[in-house]
XYZ file of N, CA and C in Angstrom:
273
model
N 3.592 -30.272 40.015
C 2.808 -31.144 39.162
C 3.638 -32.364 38.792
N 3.056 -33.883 38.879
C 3.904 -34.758 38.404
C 3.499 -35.224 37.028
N 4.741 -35.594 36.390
C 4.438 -35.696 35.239
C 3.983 -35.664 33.927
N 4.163 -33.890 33.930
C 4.241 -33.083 32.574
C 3.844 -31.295 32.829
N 3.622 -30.921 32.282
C 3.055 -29.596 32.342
C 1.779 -28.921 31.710
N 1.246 -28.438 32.079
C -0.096 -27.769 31.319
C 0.078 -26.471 30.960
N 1.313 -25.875 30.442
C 1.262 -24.785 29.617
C 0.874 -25.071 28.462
N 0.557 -24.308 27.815
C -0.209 -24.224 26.143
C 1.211 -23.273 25.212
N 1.503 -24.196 24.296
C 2.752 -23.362 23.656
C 2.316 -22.675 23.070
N 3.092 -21.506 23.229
C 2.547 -19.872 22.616
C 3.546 -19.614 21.314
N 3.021 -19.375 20.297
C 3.573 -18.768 19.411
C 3.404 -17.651 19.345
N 5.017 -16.838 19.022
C 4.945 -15.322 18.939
C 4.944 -14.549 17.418
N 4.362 -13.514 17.051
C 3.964 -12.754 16.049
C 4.945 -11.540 15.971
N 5.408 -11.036 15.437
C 5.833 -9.727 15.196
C 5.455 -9.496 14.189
N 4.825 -8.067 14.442
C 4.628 -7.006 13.710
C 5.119 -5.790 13.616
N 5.387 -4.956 12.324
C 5.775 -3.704 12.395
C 5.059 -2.957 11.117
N 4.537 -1.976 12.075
C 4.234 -1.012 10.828
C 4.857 0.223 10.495
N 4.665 0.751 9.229
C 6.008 1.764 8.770
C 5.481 2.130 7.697
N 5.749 3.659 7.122
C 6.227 4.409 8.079
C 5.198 5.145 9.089
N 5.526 5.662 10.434
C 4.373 6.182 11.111
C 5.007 7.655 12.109
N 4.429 8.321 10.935
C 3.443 8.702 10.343
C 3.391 8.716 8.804
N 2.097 8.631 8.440
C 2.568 7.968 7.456
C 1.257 8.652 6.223
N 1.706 8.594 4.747
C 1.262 9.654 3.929
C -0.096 9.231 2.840
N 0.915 8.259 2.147
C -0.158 7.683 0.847
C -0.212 6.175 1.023
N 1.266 5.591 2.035
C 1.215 4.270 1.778
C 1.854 3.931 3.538
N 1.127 2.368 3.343
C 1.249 1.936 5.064
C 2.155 0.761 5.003
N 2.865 0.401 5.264
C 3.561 -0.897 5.040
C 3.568 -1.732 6.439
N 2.600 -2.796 6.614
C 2.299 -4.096 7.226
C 3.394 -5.105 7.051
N 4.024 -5.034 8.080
C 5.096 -6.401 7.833
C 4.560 -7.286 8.856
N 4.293 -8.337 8.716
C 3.831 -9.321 10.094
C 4.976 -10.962 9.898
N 5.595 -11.193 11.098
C 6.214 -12.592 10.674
C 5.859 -13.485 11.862
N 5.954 -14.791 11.755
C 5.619 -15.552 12.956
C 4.779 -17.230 12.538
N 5.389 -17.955 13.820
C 3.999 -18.986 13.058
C 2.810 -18.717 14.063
N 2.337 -19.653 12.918
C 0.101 -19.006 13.155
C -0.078 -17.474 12.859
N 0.985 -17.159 11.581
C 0.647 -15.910 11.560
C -0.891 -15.406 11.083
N -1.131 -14.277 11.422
C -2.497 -13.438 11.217
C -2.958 -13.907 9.792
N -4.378 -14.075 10.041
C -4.868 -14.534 8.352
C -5.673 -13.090 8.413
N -6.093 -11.757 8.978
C -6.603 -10.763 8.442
C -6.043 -9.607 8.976
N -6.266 -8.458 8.763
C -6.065 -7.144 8.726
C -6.715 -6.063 8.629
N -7.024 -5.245 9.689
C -8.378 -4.535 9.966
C -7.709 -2.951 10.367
N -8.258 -1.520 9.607
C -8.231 -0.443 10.048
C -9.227 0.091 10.962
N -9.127 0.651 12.059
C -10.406 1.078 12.842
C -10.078 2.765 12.762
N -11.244 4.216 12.491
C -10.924 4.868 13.192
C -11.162 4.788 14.648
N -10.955 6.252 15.125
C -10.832 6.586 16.768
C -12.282 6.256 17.408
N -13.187 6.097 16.392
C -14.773 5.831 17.333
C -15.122 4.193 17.039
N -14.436 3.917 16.383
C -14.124 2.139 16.686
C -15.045 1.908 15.399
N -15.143 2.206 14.250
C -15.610 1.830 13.213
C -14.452 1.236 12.244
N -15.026 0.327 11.612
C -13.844 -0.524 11.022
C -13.697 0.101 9.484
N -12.642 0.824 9.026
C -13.316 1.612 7.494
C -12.152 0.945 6.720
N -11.634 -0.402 7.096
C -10.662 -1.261 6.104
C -10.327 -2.679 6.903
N -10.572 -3.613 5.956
C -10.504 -5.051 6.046
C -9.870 -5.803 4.643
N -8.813 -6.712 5.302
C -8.545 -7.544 4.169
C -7.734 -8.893 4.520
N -7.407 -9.829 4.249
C -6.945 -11.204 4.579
C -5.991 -11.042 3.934
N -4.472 -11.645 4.787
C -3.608 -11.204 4.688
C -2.828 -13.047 4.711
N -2.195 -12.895 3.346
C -1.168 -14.229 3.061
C 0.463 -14.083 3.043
N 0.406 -12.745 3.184
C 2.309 -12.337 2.905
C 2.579 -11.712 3.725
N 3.986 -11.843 4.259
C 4.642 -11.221 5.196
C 4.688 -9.216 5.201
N 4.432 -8.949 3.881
C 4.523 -8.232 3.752
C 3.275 -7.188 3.163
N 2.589 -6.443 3.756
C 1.491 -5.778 2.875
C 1.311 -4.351 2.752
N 0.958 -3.851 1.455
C 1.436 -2.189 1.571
C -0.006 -1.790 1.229
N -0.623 -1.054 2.016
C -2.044 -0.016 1.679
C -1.658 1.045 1.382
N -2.962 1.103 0.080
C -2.812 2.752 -0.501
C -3.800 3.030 0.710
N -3.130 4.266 1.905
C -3.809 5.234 2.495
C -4.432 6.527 2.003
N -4.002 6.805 1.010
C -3.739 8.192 0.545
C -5.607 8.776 0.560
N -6.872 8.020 0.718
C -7.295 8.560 0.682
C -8.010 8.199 1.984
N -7.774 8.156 3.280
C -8.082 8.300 4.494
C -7.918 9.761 4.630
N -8.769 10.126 5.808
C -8.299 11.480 6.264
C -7.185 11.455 7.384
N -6.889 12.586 7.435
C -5.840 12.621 7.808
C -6.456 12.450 9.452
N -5.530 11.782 10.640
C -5.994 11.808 11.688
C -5.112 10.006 12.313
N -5.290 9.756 13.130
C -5.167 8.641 14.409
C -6.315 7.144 13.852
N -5.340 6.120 13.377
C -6.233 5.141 13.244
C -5.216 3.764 14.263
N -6.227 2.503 14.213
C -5.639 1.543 14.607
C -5.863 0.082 13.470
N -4.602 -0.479 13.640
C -4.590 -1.754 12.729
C -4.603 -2.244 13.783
N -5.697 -3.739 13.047
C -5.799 -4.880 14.295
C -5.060 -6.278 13.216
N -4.423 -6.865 13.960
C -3.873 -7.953 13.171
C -4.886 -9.225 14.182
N -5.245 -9.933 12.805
C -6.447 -11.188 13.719
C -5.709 -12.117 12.784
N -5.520 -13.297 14.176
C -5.239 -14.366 13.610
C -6.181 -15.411 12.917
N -5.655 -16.872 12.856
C -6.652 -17.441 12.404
C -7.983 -18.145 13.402
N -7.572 -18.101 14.513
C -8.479 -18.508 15.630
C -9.506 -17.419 15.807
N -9.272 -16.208 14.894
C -10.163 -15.024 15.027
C -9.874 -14.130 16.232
N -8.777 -14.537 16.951
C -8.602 -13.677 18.325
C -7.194 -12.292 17.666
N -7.629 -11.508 18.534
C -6.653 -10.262 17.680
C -5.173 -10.294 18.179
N -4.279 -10.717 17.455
C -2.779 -10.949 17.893
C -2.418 -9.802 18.545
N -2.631 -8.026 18.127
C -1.851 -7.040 18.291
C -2.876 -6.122 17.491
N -2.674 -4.745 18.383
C -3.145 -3.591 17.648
C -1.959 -2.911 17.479
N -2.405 -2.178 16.582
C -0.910 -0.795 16.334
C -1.608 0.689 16.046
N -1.184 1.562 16.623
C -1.965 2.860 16.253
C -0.874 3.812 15.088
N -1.312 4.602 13.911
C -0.814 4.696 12.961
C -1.555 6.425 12.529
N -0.292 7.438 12.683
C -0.965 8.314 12.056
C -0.866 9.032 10.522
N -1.788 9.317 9.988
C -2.154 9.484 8.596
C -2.202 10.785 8.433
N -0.866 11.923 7.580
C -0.682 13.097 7.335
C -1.394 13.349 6.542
């Protein structure tokens, strides 16, 4: 190609969630630019049974009253496209 490139600069996200497995409380750490503006629990049949918009690097859910079992966090950015899932189990 002459004279420039057509990549699209990608910004990267990290996420970590902790602890997993995990009891009463979930701890969401997300860092990055364009980081995620929401935060979504799905169980295993793809129903969404937790949502919330997310401004801090850091976010802690009371789990304690999920059942116990296999869920997934979806981290959505602000373009609405989903940065990352994480699967998380609940004793």
């Amino acid at each position: 190609m002459i004279g420039g490139s057509n990549e699209l600069e990608k910004t990267e996200t990290f996420v970590n969630i902790y602890p997993n497995p995990a009891q009463n409380r979930l701890n969401v750490y997300i860092i990055g630019e364009g980081t995620a503006n929401k935060m979504q629990i799905f169980d295993l049949s793809g129903k969404m049974i937790y949502g919330q918009n997310v401004s801090e690097m850091l976010t802690i859910l009371d789990i304690s009253e999920l059942v116990s079992g296999l869920y997934v966090v979806k981290i959505v950015g602000p373009d609405g496209l989903s940065i990352s899932d994480h699967k998380f189990v609940k004793e």
